[in-house]
Amino acid sequence: MNQTMPVDVELTKYVAEFVVGARYEDLSAELLAVGKKSILDGFGLALSGSVAKSGELVRQHLDSLGLADGVATVIGGGRRVAPRFAAFANGVGIHADDYDDTQLAVAKDRVYGLLTHPTAPALPAAFAMAEVTSASGRDFMLAYHLGVEVECKIAEAIAPRHYQTGFHATATCGPFAAASAASSLSRFDVETTRRALSIAGSQSAGLRENFGTMTKPFHAGKAAENGVAAAQFAELGWTATGRILEAPRGFFSAAGGGYDLGAIHGKLGSPWTFLDPGVSIKPHPSGSLTHPGMTEMLRLIAENGIKAEDVRHVRVGTNSNMPNALIHHRPSDELQAKFSMEFCMAILLLDGRAGLNEFTDEAVAREDVKRMIEQIDFVVDDEAEAAGYHLMTTIIDIDLADGRRISGRADFGKGSPAFPMSYDEVAGKFRENAEFAGMSTARADEIVDLVHRLEDLPDLSALARRLVTVR
C-alpha cells in the first residue's frame, strides 16, 4: 500500500492549487455545521488551556521577548501580539489538556485515533491571520477547513512507520495545516502557497516520547506558529523547493519512508475529512484511545449500579497499538494521567465523572485512586487485536465482591462520528471550559452564538474581544 516517491507527480503543487482554488461556496451546509462544533470546541479549550501551568509559562515567555503590541489575540489573557506568537500561544492552549478533537484513520494498517489533532494547529493560524487581514467569518471558516483538510490528508497518506517509530503527527503535519490556512487568508497565488508549504515542511518536528509532558502541547503551538511564519516568509519572497512532500529527500520519504499516493492525490475535499471518515470531539480531557473504554465504563456503572467499594478487579483489553500511546500505568501527575488507561478507569469508578476537575495532580495523588489503579490490569486482548487497528476496540471485565462479572465492549467512544456530540453538547463542554478559565456565563453564551453564525460576521473583532477572560 505504501510506496516510494513517484516524483513525476507534483504533489506539493496539487496541494497548493487546492488551497488557492477553494471557495467558501465549496463548503456544504453539513460540512460547515460539523466544522463549527470543532471551532467552538477549540476556542473553549484555548480558554481552559490559558489557565494551565503551560499557559502561565507561555505568558512568561512572551513577556521575555519584549514584544511590541500586535494585532492578534492570545485567547484568555487578552494580550495582542504578532500573529505567529498568538498562533503559538493558542495552539499550546488548545492542546494543553489533551481535550481537543482527533482525526480518525480509515485504513486497517493505520491506528484509529492516532493520526492528528486537526484543530490545534489549524484554528490558531486561521484565527491569527483572520485578525491580521480583517477577514470575514466566511473567509476564516474556509481557511480553517483548508488547514484541517490538508493536515488530515497528509497524515492519512504517510506510511504508518511515521507515527509508530515516534513522530507526533499533530506536530509534523500541523505546520502544513497552518501554512495552508495562512496562505488562504493572505490570498497567495499557487507559487507562493507552494513555497509556504515547503518552508513549513522543513519545520515539521515533534516526538511522542514527550507525551505526558508540557512538550506535547508545545508541539501543537509550534506547528501553528511555524506555519504562520512559513507563510510570512513566503510572502517576502523566501525561496524553497516546490516539491517538499513528494521528493526523495522530502517530507514523506524522510519522515515516513513512503506514502500512499491514493490517500491524498485527487482526494483533497473529495471527500472532506470532516465528513468522511470524520473527526472525533473529546468528552474527556485524556488521550482519545481511552474514550471507548471510558464511554463503556460509564454505561456499565450506570446500568449495573456499580460502586467502587464493591470492585475487586478490572481487566481492560485493547489492541497492541493502544498501549504504545497509553504508556503511563502508574501516573505521577495529571499529564501522565491523560495517557493512563488505569487512571481513567479508576477515576470513573470512584467519582463517576472525568473532566478537567478530575485530571489534576491532587486527584492523581489520592490514596483511593492509587488503590483502585492497583486493581486494574490493562492488557492486549486477542479479540480486540483481531478487530483491527482502525478501531479502538476496548473490552472491559469487572469482577465484583458478590462474585458477579460485568462485561462490555466498545469500538468507539462518545464524540466519535459513530456517536457524535451535537452542537448543544459541544456548547455545554465549551461553557464548562470557559467557566474553568474564569469567564462569565453571559460572555460564554455570546461566544456560542457568534460561532453559530460565523458566516454572518463581517470580521472577527467581536469574537476576539469576547475570547478574553477578566483576571
PDB file of N, CA and C in Angstrom, residues 47-91:
ATOM      1  N   LEU A  47      -9.320  28.671  25.976  1.00  0.00           N
ATOM      2  CA  LEU A  47      -9.635  29.364  27.227  1.00  0.00           C
ATOM      3  C   LEU A  47      -9.175  28.557  28.434  1.00  0.00           C
ATOM      4  N   SER A  48      -9.588  27.297  28.502  1.00  0.00           N
ATOM      5  CA  SER A  48      -9.206  26.490  29.666  1.00  0.00           C
ATOM      6  C   SER A  48      -7.696  26.256  29.688  1.00  0.00           C
ATOM      7  N   GLY A  49      -7.086  26.100  28.518  1.00  0.00           N
ATOM      8  CA  GLY A  49      -5.641  25.913  28.462  1.00  0.00           C
ATOM      9  C   GLY A  49      -4.863  27.137  28.890  1.00  0.00           C
ATOM     10  N   SER A  50      -5.483  28.297  28.798  1.00  0.00           N
ATOM     11  CA  SER A  50      -4.789  29.528  29.186  1.00  0.00           C
ATOM     12  C   SER A  50      -4.519  29.588  30.682  1.00  0.00           C
ATOM     13  N   VAL A  51      -5.276  28.828  31.478  1.00  0.00           N
ATOM     14  CA  VAL A  51      -5.062  28.847  32.928  1.00  0.00           C
ATOM     15  C   VAL A  51      -4.303  27.608  33.405  1.00  0.00           C
ATOM     16  N   ALA A  52      -3.865  26.783  32.460  1.00  0.00           N
ATOM     17  CA  ALA A  52      -2.982  25.671  32.813  1.00  0.00           C
ATOM     18  C   ALA A  52      -1.596  26.217  33.139  1.00  0.00           C
ATOM     19  N   LYS A  53      -0.789  25.395  33.781  1.00  0.00           N
ATOM     20  CA  LYS A  53       0.576  25.815  34.090  1.00  0.00           C
ATOM     21  C   LYS A  53       1.334  26.175  32.821  1.00  0.00           C
ATOM     22  N   SER A  54       1.093  25.430  31.747  1.00  0.00           N
ATOM     23  CA  SER A  54       1.756  25.740  30.480  1.00  0.00           C
ATOM     24  C   SER A  54       1.341  27.110  29.959  1.00  0.00           C
ATOM     25  N   GLY A  55       0.090  27.513  30.204  1.00  0.00           N
ATOM     26  CA  GLY A  55      -0.358  28.840  29.784  1.00  0.00           C
ATOM     27  C   GLY A  55       0.385  29.943  30.511  1.00  0.00           C
ATOM     28  N   GLU A  56       0.615  29.727  31.803  1.00  0.00           N
ATOM     29  CA  GLU A  56       1.386  30.694  32.583  1.00  0.00           C
ATOM     30  C   GLU A  56       2.807  30.818  32.049  1.00  0.00           C
ATOM     31  N   LEU A  57       3.416  29.679  31.717  1.00  0.00           N
ATOM     32  CA  LEU A  57       4.784  29.703  31.208  1.00  0.00           C
ATOM     33  C   LEU A  57       4.859  30.347  29.819  1.00  0.00           C
ATOM     34  N   VAL A  58       3.836  30.138  29.007  1.00  0.00           N
ATOM     35  CA  VAL A  58       3.793  30.794  27.699  1.00  0.00           C
ATOM     36  C   VAL A  58       3.742  32.309  27.867  1.00  0.00           C
ATOM     37  N   ARG A  59       2.941  32.771  28.837  1.00  0.00           N
ATOM     38  CA  ARG A  59       2.865  34.219  29.077  1.00  0.00           C
ATOM     39  C   ARG A  59       4.227  34.754  29.536  1.00  0.00           C
ATOM     40  N   GLN A  60       4.906  34.004  30.395  1.00  0.00           N
ATOM     41  CA  GLN A  60       6.237  34.424  30.823  1.00  0.00           C
ATOM     42  C   GLN A  60       7.195  34.495  29.639  1.00  0.00           C
ATOM     43  N   HIS A  61       7.088  33.531  28.747  1.00  0.00           N
ATOM     44  CA  HIS A  61       7.940  33.520  27.561  1.00  0.00           C
ATOM     45  C   HIS A  61       7.655  34.730  26.674  1.00  0.00           C
ATOM     46  N   LEU A  62       6.386  35.026  26.453  1.00  0.00           N
ATOM     47  CA  LEU A  62       6.042  36.183  25.630  1.00  0.00           C
ATOM     48  C   LEU A  62       6.549  37.473  26.275  1.00  0.00           C
ATOM     49  N   ASP A  63       6.450  37.552  27.602  1.00  0.00           N
ATOM     50  CA  ASP A  63       6.981  38.730  28.307  1.00  0.00           C
ATOM     51  C   ASP A  63       8.488  38.863  28.083  1.00  0.00           C
ATOM     52  N   SER A  64       9.177  37.722  28.094  1.00  0.00           N
ATOM     53  CA  SER A  64      10.635  37.762  27.978  1.00  0.00           C
ATOM     54  C   SER A  64      11.102  38.222  26.603  1.00  0.00           C
ATOM     55  N   LEU A  65      10.224  38.119  25.604  1.00  0.00           N
ATOM     56  CA  LEU A  65      10.600  38.509  24.252  1.00  0.00           C
ATOM     57  C   LEU A  65      10.547  40.022  24.052  1.00  0.00           C
ATOM     58  N   GLY A  66       9.922  40.726  24.987  1.00  0.00           N
ATOM     59  CA  GLY A  66       9.813  42.179  24.862  1.00  0.00           C
ATOM     60  C   GLY A  66       9.053  42.604  23.632  1.00  0.00           C
ATOM     61  N   LEU A  67       7.966  41.893  23.325  1.00  0.00           N
ATOM     62  CA  LEU A  67       7.218  42.148  22.097  1.00  0.00           C
ATOM     63  C   LEU A  67       6.443  43.455  22.178  1.00  0.00           C
ATOM     64  N   ALA A  68       6.462  44.188  21.086  1.00  0.00           N
ATOM     65  CA  ALA A  68       5.595  45.363  20.982  1.00  0.00           C
ATOM     66  C   ALA A  68       4.164  44.893  20.777  1.00  0.00           C
ATOM     67  N   ASP A  69       3.210  45.773  20.985  1.00  0.00           N
ATOM     68  CA  ASP A  69       1.807  45.412  20.791  1.00  0.00           C
ATOM     69  C   ASP A  69       1.586  44.929  19.365  1.00  0.00           C
ATOM     70  N   GLY A  70       0.792  43.865  19.229  1.00  0.00           N
ATOM     71  CA  GLY A  70       0.484  43.322  17.918  1.00  0.00           C
ATOM     72  C   GLY A  70      -1.001  43.379  17.642  1.00  0.00           C
ATOM     73  N   VAL A  71      -1.421  42.614  16.652  1.00  0.00           N
ATOM     74  CA  VAL A  71      -2.816  42.686  16.218  1.00  0.00           C
ATOM     75  C   VAL A  71      -3.568  41.374  16.437  1.00  0.00           C
ATOM     76  N   ALA A  72      -2.883  40.317  16.862  1.00  0.00           N
ATOM     77  CA  ALA A  72      -3.520  39.015  17.014  1.00  0.00           C
ATOM     78  C   ALA A  72      -3.710  38.686  18.491  1.00  0.00           C
ATOM     79  N   THR A  73      -4.878  38.142  18.824  1.00  0.00           N
ATOM     80  CA  THR A  73      -5.292  37.932  20.212  1.00  0.00           C
ATOM     81  C   THR A  73      -4.780  36.612  20.779  1.00  0.00           C
ATOM     82  N   VAL A  74      -4.191  36.687  21.968  1.00  0.00           N
ATOM     83  CA  VAL A  74      -3.906  35.489  22.753  1.00  0.00           C
ATOM     84  C   VAL A  74      -5.154  35.211  23.578  1.00  0.00           C
ATOM     85  N   ILE A  75      -5.820  34.129  23.281  1.00  0.00           N
ATOM     86  CA  ILE A  75      -7.099  33.811  23.912  1.00  0.00           C
ATOM     87  C   ILE A  75      -6.908  33.600  25.409  1.00  0.00           C
ATOM     88  N   GLY A  76      -7.821  34.169  26.166  1.00  0.00           N
ATOM     89  CA  GLY A  76      -7.769  34.054  27.627  1.00  0.00           C
ATOM     90  C   GLY A  76      -7.224  35.316  28.246  1.00  0.00           C
ATOM     91  N   GLY A  77      -5.942  35.514  28.126  1.00  0.00           N
ATOM     92  CA  GLY A  77      -5.314  36.664  28.765  1.00  0.00           C
ATOM     93  C   GLY A  77      -5.535  37.971  28.050  1.00  0.00           C
ATOM     94  N   GLY A  78      -5.807  37.917  26.745  1.00  0.00           N
ATOM     95  CA  GLY A  78      -6.135  39.126  26.011  1.00  0.00           C
ATOM     96  C   GLY A  78      -4.955  39.875  25.440  1.00  0.00           C
ATOM     97  N   ARG A  79      -3.741  39.415  25.674  1.00  0.00           N
ATOM     98  CA  ARG A  79      -2.569  40.049  25.076  1.00  0.00           C
ATOM     99  C   ARG A  79      -2.696  40.023  23.555  1.00  0.00           C
ATOM    100  N   ARG A  80      -2.221  41.080  22.915  1.00  0.00           N
ATOM    101  CA  ARG A  80      -2.222  41.128  21.446  1.00  0.00           C
ATOM    102  C   ARG A  80      -0.777  41.191  20.977  1.00  0.00           C
ATOM    103  N   VAL A  81      -0.409  40.231  20.146  1.00  0.00           N
ATOM    104  CA  VAL A  81       0.974  40.073  19.719  1.00  0.00           C
ATOM    105  C   VAL A  81       1.005  39.811  18.217  1.00  0.00           C
ATOM    106  N   ALA A  82       2.208  39.628  17.689  1.00  0.00           N
ATOM    107  CA  ALA A  82       2.351  39.258  16.284  1.00  0.00           C
ATOM    108  C   ALA A  82       1.645  37.928  16.034  1.00  0.00           C
ATOM    109  N   PRO A  83       1.120  37.711  14.833  1.00  0.00           N
ATOM    110  CA  PRO A  83       0.287  36.526  14.585  1.00  0.00           C
ATOM    111  C   PRO A  83       0.982  35.195  14.857  1.00  0.00           C
ATOM    112  N   ARG A  84       2.273  35.103  14.583  1.00  0.00           N
ATOM    113  CA  ARG A  84       2.940  33.819  14.814  1.00  0.00           C
ATOM    114  C   ARG A  84       2.960  33.473  16.300  1.00  0.00           C
ATOM    115  N   PHE A  85       3.106  34.490  17.169  1.00  0.00           N
ATOM    116  CA  PHE A  85       3.163  34.230  18.598  1.00  0.00           C
ATOM    117  C   PHE A  85       1.777  33.974  19.179  1.00  0.00           C
ATOM    118  N   ALA A  86       0.765  34.632  18.623  1.00  0.00           N
ATOM    119  CA  ALA A  86      -0.606  34.323  19.030  1.00  0.00           C
ATOM    120  C   ALA A  86      -0.968  32.900  18.629  1.00  0.00           C
ATOM    121  N   ALA A  87      -0.560  32.495  17.431  1.00  0.00           N
ATOM    122  CA  ALA A  87      -0.824  31.133  16.980  1.00  0.00           C
ATOM    123  C   ALA A  87      -0.147  30.122  17.901  1.00  0.00           C
ATOM    124  N   PHE A  88       1.082  30.416  18.304  1.00  0.00           N
ATOM    125  CA  PHE A  88       1.790  29.529  19.221  1.00  0.00           C
ATOM    126  C   PHE A  88       1.048  29.405  20.550  1.00  0.00           C
ATOM    127  N   ALA A  89       0.732  30.541  21.154  1.00  0.00           N
ATOM    128  CA  ALA A  89       0.085  30.519  22.465  1.00  0.00           C
ATOM    129  C   ALA A  89      -1.259  29.804  22.412  1.00  0.00           C
ATOM    130  N   ASN A  90      -2.050  30.086  21.384  1.00  0.00           N
ATOM    131  CA  ASN A  90      -3.376  29.476  21.301  1.00  0.00           C
ATOM    132  C   ASN A  90      -3.295  28.003  20.922  1.00  0.00           C
ATOM    133  N   GLY A  91      -2.277  27.616  20.150  1.00  0.00           N
ATOM    134  CA  GLY A  91      -2.084  26.204  19.849  1.00  0.00           C
ATOM    135  C   GLY A  91      -1.713  25.410  21.087  1.00  0.00           C
TER     136      GLY A  91
END
